[in-house]
CSV table of C-alpha atoms and ligand atoms in Angstrom, one decimal:
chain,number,residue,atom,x,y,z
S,970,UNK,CA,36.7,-56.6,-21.1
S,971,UNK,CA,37.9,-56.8,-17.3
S,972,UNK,CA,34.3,-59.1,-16.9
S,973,UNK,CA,36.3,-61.7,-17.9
S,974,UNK,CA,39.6,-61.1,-15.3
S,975,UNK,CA,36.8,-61.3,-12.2
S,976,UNK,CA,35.3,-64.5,-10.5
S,977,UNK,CA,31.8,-65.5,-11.4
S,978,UNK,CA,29.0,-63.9,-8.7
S,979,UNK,CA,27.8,-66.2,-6.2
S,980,UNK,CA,24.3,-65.8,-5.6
S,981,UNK,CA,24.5,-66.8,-1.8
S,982,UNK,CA,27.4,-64.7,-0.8
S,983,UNK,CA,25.5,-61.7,-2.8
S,984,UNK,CA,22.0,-62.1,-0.9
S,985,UNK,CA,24.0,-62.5,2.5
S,986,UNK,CA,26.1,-58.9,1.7
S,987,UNK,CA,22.8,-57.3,0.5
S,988,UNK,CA,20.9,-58.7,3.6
S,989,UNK,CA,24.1,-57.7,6.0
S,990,UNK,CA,24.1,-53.9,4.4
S,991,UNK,CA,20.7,-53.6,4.5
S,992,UNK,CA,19.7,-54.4,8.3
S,993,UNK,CA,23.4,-52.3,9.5
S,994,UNK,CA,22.0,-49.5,7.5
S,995,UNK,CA,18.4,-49.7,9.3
S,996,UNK,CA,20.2,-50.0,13.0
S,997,UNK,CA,22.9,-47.0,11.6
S,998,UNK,CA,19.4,-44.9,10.5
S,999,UNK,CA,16.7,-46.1,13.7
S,1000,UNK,CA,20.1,-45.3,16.1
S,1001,UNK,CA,20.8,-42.1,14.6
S,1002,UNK,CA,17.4,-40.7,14.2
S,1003,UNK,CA,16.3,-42.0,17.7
S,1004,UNK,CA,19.4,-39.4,19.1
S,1005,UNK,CA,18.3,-36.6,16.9
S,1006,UNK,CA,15.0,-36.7,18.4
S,1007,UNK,CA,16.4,-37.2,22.1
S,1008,UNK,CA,18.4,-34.6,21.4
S,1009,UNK,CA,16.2,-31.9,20.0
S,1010,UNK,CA,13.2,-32.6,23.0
S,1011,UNK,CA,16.1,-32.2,25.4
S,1012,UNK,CA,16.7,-28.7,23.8
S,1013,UNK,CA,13.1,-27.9,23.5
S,1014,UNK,CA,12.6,-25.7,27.0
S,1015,UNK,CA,15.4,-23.2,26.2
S,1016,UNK,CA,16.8,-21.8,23.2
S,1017,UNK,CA,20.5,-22.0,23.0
S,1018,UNK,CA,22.3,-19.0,24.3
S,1019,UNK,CA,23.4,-17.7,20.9
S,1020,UNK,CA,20.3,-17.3,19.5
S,1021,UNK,CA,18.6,-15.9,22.7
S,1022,UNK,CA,18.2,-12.4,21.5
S,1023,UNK,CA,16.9,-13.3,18.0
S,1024,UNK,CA,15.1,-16.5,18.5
S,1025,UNK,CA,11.7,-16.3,20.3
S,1026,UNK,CA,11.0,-19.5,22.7
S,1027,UNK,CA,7.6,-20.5,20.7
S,1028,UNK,CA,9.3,-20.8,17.0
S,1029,UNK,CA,12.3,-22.9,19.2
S,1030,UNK,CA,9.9,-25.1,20.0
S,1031,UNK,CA,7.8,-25.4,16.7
S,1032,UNK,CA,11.1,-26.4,15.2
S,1033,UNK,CA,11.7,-28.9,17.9
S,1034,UNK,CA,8.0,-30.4,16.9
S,1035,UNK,CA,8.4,-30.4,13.7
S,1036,UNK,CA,11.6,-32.3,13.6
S,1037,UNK,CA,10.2,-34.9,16.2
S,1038,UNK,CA,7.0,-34.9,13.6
S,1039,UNK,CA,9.4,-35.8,10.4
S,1040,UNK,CA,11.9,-37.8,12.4
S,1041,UNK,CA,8.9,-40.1,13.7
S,1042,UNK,CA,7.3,-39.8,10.3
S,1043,UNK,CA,10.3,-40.6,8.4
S,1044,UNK,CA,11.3,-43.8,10.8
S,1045,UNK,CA,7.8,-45.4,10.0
S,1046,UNK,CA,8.5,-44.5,6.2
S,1047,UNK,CA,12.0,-46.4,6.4
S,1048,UNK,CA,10.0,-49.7,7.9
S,1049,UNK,CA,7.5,-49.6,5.2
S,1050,UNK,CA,10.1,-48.6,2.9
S,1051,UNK,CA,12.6,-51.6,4.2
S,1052,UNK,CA,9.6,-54.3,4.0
S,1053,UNK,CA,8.9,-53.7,0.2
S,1054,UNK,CA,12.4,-53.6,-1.1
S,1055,UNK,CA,12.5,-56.7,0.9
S,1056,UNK,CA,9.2,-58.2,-0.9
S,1057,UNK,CA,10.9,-57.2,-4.4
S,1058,UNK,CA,13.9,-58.2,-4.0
S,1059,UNK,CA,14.8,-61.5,-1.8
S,1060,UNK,CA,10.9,-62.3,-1.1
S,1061,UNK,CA,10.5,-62.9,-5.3
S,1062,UNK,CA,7.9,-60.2,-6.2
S,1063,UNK,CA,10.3,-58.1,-9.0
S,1064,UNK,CA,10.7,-62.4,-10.3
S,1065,UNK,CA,6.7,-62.4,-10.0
S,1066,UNK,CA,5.9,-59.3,-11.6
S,1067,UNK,CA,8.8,-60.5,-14.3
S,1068,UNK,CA,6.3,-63.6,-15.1
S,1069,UNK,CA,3.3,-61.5,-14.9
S,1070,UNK,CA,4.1,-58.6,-17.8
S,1071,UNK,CA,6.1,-61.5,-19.7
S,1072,UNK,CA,3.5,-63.4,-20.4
S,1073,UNK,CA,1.1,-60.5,-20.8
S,1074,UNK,CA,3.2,-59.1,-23.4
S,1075,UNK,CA,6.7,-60.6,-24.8
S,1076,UNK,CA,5.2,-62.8,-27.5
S,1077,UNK,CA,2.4,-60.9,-28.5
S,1078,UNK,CA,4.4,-57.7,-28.5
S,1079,UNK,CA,8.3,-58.0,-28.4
S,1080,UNK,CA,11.2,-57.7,-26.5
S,1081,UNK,CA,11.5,-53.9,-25.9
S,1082,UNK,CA,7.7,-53.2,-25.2
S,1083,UNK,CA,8.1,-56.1,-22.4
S,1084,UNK,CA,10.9,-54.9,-21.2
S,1085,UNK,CA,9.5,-50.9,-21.1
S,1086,UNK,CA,6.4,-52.7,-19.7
S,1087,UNK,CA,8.1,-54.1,-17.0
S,1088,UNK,CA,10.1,-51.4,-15.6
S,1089,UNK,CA,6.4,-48.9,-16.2
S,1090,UNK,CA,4.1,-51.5,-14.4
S,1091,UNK,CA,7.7,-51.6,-11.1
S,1092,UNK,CA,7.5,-47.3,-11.1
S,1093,UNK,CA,3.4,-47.3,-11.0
S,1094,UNK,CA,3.5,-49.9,-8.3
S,1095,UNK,CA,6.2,-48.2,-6.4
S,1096,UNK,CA,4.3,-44.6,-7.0
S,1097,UNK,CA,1.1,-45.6,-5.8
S,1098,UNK,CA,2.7,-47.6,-2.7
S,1099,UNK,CA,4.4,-44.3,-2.3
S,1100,UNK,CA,0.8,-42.2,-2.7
S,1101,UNK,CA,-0.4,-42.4,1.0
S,1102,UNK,CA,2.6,-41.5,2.6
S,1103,UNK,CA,3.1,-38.6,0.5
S,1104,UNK,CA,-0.7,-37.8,1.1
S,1105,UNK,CA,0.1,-37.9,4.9
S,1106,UNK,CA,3.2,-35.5,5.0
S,1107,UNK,CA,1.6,-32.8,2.6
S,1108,UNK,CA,-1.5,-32.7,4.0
S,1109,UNK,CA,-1.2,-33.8,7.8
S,1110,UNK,CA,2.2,-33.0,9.1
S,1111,UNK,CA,3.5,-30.0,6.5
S,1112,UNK,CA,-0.3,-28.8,7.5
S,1113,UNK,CA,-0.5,-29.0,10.7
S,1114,UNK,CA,2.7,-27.1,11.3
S,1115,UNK,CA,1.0,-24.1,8.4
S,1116,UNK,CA,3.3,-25.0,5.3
S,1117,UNK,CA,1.6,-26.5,2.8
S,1118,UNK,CA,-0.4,-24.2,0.8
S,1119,UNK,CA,-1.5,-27.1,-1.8
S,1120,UNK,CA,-5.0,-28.0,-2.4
S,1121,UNK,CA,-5.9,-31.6,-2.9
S,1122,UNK,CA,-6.7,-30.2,-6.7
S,1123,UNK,CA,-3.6,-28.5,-7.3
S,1124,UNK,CA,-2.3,-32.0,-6.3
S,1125,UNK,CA,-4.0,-34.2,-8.4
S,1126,UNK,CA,-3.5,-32.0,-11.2
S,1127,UNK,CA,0.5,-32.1,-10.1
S,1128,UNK,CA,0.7,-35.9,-10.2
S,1129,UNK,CA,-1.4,-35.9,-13.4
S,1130,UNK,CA,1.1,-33.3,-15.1
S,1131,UNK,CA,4.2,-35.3,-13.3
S,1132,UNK,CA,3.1,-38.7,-14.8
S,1133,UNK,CA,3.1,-37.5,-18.2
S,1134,UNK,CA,6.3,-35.5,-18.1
S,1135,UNK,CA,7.6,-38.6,-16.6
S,1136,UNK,CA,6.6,-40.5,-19.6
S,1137,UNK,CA,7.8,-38.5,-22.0
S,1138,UNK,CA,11.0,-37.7,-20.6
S,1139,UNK,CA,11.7,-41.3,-19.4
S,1140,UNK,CA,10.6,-43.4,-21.4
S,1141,UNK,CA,12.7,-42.7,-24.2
S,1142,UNK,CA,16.0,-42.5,-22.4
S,1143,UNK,CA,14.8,-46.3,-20.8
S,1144,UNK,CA,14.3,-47.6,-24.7
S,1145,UNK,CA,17.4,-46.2,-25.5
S,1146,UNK,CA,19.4,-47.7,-22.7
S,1147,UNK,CA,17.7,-50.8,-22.8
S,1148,UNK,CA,18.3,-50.9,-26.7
S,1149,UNK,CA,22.0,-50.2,-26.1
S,1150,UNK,CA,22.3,-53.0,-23.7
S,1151,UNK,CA,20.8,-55.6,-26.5
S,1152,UNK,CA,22.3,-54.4,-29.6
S,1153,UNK,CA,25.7,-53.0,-28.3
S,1154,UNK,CA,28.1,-55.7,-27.3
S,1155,UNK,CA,29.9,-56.4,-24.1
S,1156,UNK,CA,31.0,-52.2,-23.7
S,1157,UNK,CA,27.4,-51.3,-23.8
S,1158,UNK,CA,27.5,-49.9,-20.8
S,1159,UNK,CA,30.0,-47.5,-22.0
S,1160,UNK,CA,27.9,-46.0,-24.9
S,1161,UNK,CA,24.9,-45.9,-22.5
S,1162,UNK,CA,26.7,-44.1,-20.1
S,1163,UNK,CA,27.6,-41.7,-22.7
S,1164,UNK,CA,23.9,-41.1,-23.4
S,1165,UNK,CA,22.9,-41.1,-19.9
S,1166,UNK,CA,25.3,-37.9,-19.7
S,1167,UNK,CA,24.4,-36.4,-22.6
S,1168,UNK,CA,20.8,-37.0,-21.7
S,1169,UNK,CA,21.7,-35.6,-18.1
S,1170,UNK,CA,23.0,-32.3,-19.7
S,1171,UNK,CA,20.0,-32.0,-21.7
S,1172,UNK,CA,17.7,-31.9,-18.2
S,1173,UNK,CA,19.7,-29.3,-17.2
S,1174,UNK,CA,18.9,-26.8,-20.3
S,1175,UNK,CA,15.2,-28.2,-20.3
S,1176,UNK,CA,14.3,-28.2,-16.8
S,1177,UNK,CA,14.8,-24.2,-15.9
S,1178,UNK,CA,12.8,-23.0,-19.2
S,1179,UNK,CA,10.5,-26.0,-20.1
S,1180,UNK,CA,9.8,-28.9,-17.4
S,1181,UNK,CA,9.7,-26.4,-14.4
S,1182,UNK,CA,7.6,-23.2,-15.9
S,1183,UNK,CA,4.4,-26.3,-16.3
S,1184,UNK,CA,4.7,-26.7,-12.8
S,1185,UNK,CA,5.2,-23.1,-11.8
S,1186,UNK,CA,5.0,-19.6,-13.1
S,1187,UNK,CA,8.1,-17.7,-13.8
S,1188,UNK,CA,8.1,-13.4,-13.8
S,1189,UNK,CA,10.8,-11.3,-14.2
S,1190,UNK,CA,12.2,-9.6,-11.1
S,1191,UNK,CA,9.3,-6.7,-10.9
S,1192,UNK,CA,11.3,-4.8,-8.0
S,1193,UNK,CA,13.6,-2.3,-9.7
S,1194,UNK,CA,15.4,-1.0,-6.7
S,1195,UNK,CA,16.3,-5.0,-6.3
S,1196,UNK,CA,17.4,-6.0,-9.6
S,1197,UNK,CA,19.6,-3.1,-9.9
S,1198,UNK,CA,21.0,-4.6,-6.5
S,1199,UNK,CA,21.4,-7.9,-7.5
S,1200,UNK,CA,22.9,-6.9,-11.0
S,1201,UNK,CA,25.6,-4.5,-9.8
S,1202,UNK,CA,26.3,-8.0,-7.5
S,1203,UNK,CA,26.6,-10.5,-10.2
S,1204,UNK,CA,28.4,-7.4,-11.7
S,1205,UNK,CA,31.0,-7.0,-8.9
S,1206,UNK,CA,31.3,-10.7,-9.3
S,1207,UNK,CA,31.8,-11.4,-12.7
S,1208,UNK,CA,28.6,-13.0,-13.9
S,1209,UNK,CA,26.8,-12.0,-16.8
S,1210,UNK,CA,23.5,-10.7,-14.9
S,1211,UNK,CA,21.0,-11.9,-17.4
S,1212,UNK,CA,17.6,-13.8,-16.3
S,1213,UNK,CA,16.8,-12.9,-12.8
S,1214,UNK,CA,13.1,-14.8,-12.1
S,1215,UNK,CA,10.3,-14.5,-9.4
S,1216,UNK,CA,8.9,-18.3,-9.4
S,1217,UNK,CA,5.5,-18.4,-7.1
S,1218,UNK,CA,7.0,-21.1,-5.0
S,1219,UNK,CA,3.7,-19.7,-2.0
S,1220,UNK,CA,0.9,-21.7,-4.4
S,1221,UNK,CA,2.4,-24.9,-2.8
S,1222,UNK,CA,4.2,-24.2,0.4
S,1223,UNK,CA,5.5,-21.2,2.7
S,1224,UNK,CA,9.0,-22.8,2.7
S,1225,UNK,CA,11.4,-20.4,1.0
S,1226,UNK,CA,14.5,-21.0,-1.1
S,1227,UNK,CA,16.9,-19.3,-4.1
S,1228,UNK,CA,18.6,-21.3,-6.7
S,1229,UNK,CA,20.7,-20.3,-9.6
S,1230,UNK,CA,20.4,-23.1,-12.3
S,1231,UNK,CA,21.1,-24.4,-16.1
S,1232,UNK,CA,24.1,-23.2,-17.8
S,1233,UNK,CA,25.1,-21.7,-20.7
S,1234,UNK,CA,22.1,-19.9,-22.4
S,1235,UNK,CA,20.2,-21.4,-19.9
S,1236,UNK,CA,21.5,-19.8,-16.9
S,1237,UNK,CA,19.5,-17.9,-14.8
S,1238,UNK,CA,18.6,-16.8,-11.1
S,1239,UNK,CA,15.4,-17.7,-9.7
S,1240,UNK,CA,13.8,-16.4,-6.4
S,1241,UNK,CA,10.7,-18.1,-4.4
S,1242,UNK,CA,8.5,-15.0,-3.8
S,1243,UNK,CA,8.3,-16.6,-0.5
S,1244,UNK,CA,12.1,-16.1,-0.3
S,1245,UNK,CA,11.5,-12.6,-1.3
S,1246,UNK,CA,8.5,-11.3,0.9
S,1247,UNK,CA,10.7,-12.5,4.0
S,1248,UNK,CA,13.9,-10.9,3.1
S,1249,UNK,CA,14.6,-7.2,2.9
S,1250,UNK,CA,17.6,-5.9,0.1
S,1251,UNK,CA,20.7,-6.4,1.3
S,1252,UNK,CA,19.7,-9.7,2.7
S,1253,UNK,CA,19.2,-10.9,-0.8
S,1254,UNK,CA,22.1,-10.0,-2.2
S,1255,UNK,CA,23.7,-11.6,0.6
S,1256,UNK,CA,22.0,-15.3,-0.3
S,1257,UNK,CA,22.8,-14.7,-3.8
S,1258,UNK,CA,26.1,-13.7,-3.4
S,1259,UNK,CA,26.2,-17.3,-1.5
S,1260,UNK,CA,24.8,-18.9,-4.6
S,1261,UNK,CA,27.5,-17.1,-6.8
S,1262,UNK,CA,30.3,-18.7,-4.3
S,1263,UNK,CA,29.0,-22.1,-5.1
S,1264,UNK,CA,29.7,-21.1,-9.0
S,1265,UNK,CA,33.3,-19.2,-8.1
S,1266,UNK,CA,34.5,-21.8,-6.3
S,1267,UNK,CA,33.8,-24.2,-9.1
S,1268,UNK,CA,31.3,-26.4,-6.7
S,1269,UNK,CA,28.7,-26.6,-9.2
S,1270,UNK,CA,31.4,-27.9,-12.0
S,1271,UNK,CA,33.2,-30.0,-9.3
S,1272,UNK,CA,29.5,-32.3,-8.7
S,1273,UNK,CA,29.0,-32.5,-12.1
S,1274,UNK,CA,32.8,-34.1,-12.5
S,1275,UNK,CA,31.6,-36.2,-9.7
S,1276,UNK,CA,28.6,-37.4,-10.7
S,1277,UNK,CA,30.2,-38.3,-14.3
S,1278,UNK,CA,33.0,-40.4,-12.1
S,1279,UNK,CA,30.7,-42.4,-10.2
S,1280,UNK,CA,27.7,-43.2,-13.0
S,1281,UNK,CA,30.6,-44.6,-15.3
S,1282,UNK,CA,31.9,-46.8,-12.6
S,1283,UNK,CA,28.0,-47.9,-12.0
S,1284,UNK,CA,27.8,-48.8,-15.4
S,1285,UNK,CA,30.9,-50.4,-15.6
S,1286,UNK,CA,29.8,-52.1,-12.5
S,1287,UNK,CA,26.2,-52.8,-14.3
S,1288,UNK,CA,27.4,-54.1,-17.0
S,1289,UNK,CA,29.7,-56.7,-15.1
S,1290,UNK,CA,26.8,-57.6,-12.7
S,1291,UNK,CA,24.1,-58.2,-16.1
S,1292,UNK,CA,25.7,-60.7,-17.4
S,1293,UNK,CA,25.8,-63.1,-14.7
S,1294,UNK,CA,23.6,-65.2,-13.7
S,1295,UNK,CA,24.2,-65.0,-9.7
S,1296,UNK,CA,23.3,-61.4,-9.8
S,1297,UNK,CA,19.8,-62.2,-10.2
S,1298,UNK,CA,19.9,-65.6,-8.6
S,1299,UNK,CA,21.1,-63.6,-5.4
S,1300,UNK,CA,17.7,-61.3,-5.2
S,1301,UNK,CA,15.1,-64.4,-6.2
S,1302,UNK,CA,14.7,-63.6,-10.2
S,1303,UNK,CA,14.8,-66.6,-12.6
S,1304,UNK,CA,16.8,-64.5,-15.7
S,1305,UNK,CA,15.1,-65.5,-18.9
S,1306,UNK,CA,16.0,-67.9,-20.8
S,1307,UNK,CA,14.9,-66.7,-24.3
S,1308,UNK,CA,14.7,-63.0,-23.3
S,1309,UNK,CA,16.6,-60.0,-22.8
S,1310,UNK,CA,17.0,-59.5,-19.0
S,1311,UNK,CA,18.5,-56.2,-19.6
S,1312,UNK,CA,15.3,-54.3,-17.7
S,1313,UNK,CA,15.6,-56.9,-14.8
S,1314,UNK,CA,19.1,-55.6,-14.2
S,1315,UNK,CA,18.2,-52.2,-13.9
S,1316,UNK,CA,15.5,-52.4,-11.9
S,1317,UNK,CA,18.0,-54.6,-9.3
S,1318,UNK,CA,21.1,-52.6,-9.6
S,1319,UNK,CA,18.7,-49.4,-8.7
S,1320,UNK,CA,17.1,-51.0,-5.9
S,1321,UNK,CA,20.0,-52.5,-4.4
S,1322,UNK,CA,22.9,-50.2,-5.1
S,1323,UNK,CA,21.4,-47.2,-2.5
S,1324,UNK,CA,21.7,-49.9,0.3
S,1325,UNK,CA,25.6,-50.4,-0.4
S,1326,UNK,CA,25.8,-46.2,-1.3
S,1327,UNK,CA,24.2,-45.3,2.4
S,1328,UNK,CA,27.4,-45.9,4.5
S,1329,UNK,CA,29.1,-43.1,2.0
S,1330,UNK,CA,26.7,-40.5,3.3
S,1331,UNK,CA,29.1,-39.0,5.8
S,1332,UNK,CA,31.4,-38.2,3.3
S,1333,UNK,CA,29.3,-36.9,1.0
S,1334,UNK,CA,27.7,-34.4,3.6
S,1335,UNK,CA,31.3,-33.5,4.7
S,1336,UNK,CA,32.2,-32.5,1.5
S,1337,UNK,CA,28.8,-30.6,1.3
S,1338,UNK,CA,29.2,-28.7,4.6
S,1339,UNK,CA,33.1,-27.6,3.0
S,1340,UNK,CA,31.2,-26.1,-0.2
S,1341,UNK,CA,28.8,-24.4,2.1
S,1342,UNK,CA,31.3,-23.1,4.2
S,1343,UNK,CA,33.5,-21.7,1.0
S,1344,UNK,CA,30.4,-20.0,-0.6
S,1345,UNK,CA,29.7,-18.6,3.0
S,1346,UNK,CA,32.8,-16.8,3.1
S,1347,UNK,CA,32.6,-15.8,-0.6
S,1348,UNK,CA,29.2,-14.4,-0.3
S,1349,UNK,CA,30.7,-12.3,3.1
S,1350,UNK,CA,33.0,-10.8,1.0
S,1351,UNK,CA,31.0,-9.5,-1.9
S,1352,UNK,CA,28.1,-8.6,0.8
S,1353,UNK,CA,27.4,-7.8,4.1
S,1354,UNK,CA,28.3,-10.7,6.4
S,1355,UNK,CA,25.7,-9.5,9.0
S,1356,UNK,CA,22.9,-9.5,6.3
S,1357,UNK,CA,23.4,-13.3,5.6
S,1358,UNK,CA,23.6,-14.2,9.0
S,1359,UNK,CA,20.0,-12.8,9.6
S,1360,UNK,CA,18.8,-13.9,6.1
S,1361,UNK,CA,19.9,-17.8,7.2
S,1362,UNK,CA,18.6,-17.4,10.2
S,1363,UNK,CA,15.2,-16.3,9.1
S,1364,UNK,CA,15.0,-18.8,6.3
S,1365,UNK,CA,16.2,-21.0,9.2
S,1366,UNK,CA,12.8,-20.2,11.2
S,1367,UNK,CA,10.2,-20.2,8.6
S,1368,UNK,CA,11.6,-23.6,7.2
S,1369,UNK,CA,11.6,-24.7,11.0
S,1370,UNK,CA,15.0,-25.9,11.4
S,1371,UNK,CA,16.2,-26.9,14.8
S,1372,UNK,CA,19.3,-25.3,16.6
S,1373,UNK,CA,20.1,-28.0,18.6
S,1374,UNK,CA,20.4,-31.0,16.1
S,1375,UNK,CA,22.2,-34.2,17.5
S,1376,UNK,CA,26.1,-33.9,16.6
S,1377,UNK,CA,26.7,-36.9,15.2
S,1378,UNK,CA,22.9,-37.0,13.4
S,1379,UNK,CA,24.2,-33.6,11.8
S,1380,UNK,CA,27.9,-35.1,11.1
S,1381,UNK,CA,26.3,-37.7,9.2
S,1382,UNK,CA,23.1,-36.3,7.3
S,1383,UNK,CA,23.5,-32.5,7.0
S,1384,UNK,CA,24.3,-31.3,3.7
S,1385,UNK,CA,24.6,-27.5,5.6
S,1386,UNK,CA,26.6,-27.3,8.7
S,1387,UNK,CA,24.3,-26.5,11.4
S,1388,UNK,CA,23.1,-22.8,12.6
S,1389,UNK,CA,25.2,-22.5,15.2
S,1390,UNK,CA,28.2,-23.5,13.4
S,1391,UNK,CA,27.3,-21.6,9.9
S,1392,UNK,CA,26.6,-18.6,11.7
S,1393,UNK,CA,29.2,-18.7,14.1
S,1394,UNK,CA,31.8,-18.6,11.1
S,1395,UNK,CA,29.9,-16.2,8.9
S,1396,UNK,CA,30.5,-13.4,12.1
S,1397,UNK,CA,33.3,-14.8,13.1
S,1398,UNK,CA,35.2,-12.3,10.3
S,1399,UNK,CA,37.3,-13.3,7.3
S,1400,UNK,CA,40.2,-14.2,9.3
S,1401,UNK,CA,38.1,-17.0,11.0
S,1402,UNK,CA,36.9,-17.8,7.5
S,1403,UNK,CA,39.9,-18.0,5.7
S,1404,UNK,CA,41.0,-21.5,7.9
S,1405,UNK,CA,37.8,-23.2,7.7
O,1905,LIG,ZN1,24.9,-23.3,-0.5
């Protein structure tokens, strides 16, 4: 297909991009985290003028230290992090692990068990890499500021329970791809696409009532008074109110939160119980009527749309870059002569792709802030603008969010436009709403 219209990859030019992206993405992450955390300890004494009456000084300034603890945290995580993609990749360890599981298995065992070997034995290195660092912010920094509520048996069991869920569900969709890209011709990467969606779509009626009930425990909504609140809501709104869920999101941290997931038969409404001991009625209605804005304004549809665009143009993308010999050339792997490489190219393209994809943060958090924004103003008009206001702000506080984030660290990361901002609009009125 178009392969054949576009020059060969040269290996050189390909390690020098991939080297260039990667150290201009560390200096864009180091420069922008060391201003967030300038910013938010120059904050720290006062708490900013809006908030003066409902913020108390001493949860200011716990959210102050606990973004300087996750900023720090997460700056020593992106040099470790840096270093090994490094190792794999241009330093020849994904070629020396290659060797390793080829000769252990690919002539005793075949092509696809070498190939499912190899990309098992890359995700059980990377997890238990990975292991001390998650270790550290569960039970040092999301404990020392009184989140986590996890015990280091509830965590074991979690990563026991994760690892096989992870099997099962992955492993199958890996064969498959992997089987596609050896048996279907030179548009495989359009069938596997087509099975990554479908496969994507059958997460989505699997997770809410099978993957995330062995993980958590799901109870109808036992407060009369507030489901008949939130179903004359979804009512007013034109939602079908059907499956409204408690999950008891306080076994494993105090951090509250509200989703509305799945579709279809699958749809349902699920509140953290911590979500639900911190807000009263009407503040409930007003975060779900937020939720139902995200649906309304077709946000929810417009992702999915998006996230269909760009994995076909990384698999038309893929499927260019695995058949040539300079894409692996370029990151230190010797392709095999006699074997599929197809795993190989997966496990590149997914390291090396989110070093390219970083610079396209902004945009994607801009487009964010505009959903959040809509579903703001939507959720103000089918509830109580006030009642959000002091349900975000509470949320806002027990999750420890600071009010005085860096500009430009928030224009780049933040998915939801900052307090000051969201809450500024949300009492501005529905005049001010209407133009943002
Ligand atoms: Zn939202």
């Amino acid at each position: 297909m178009f392969a054949s219209y576009l020059p060969p990859v040269q290996p050189g030019a390909l390690s020098l991009a991939f080297a260039t992206a990667l150290l201009l993405s560390l200096a864009v992450k180091f420069w922008l985290s060391s201003r967030q955390v300038r910013h938010v300890v120059q904050h720290r004494g006062q708490v900013p003028a809006s908030f003066a009456a409902t913020v108390p000084l001493d949860a200011h300034q716990k959210a102050a230290d606990y973004t300087v603890a996750r900023s720090r945290f997460g700056l020593l995580n992106l040099a470790f992090s840096s270093a090994l993609l490094l190792a794999w990749t241009l330093l020849g360890g994904l070629d020396a692990l290659n060797t390793w599981v080829y000769d252990a298995t690919y002539y005793r065992f075949g092509a696809m068990t070498y190939q499912l070997s190899l990309l098992l034995a890359f995700v059980v290195i990377g997890a238990l890499l990975d292991l001390p660092w998650e270790l550290y912010d569960t039970f040092r920094i999301e404990q020392s500021f009184g989140f986590n509520r996890m015990t280091w048996k509830m965590y074991v069991n979690d990563a026991l329970k994760g690892a096989v869920v992870g099997a099962v569900i992955g492993l199958p969709i890996a064969a498959l791809i992997l089987w596609l890209m050896g048996t279907a011709g030179a548009n495989w990467w359009l069938w596997a696409w087509a099975s990554w969606m479908g496969f994507n779509l059958l997460i989505l009626v699997l997770y809410p009532t099978v993957i995330a009930p062995l993980f958590n425990k799901f109870e109808p909504l036992p407060d009369e008074a507030l489901k008949n609140r939130v179903e004359d809501l979804m009512a007013r709104c034109g939602f079908a109110a059907k499956g409204l869920y408690v999950m008891d999101g306080s076994r494993r941290s105090s951090h509250g939160n509200a989703y509305f997931t799945g579709f279809g038969p699958a749809k349902r409404v699920v509140f953290f119980d911590t979500l639900l001991s911190r807000l009263n009625g009407p503040e409930v209605e007003a975060v779900l009527a937020h939720e139902l804005g995200h649906f309304k304004h077709k946000h929810v549809l417009k992702r999915m749309l998006t996230m269909f665009a760009l994995s076909l143009a990384g698999f038309a993308l893929l499927g260019w870059l695995a058949s040539q010999s300079g894409f692996y050339l370029a990151f230190a792997v010797q392709p095999n002569l006699a074997a599929p490489n197809d795993a190989l190219a997966l496990l590149l393209f997914m390291m090396v792709l989110p070093v390219f994809a970083f610079f396209f943060t902004p945009l994607s958090s801009l487009m964010s802030r505009r959903d959040e924004f809509q579903a703001d103003a939507y959720a103000c008009k089918h509830a109580r603008g006030a009642d959000l206001a002091s349900a975000l702000l509470k949320l806002h506080e027990d999750n420890a969010g600071t009010l005085t984030p860096d500009p430009v660290f928030a224009r780049f990361y933040y998915s939801h436009p900052p307090a000051t901002e969201r809450l500024g609009a949300i009492l501005a009125g529905p005049q001010a709403q209407a133009t943002t």
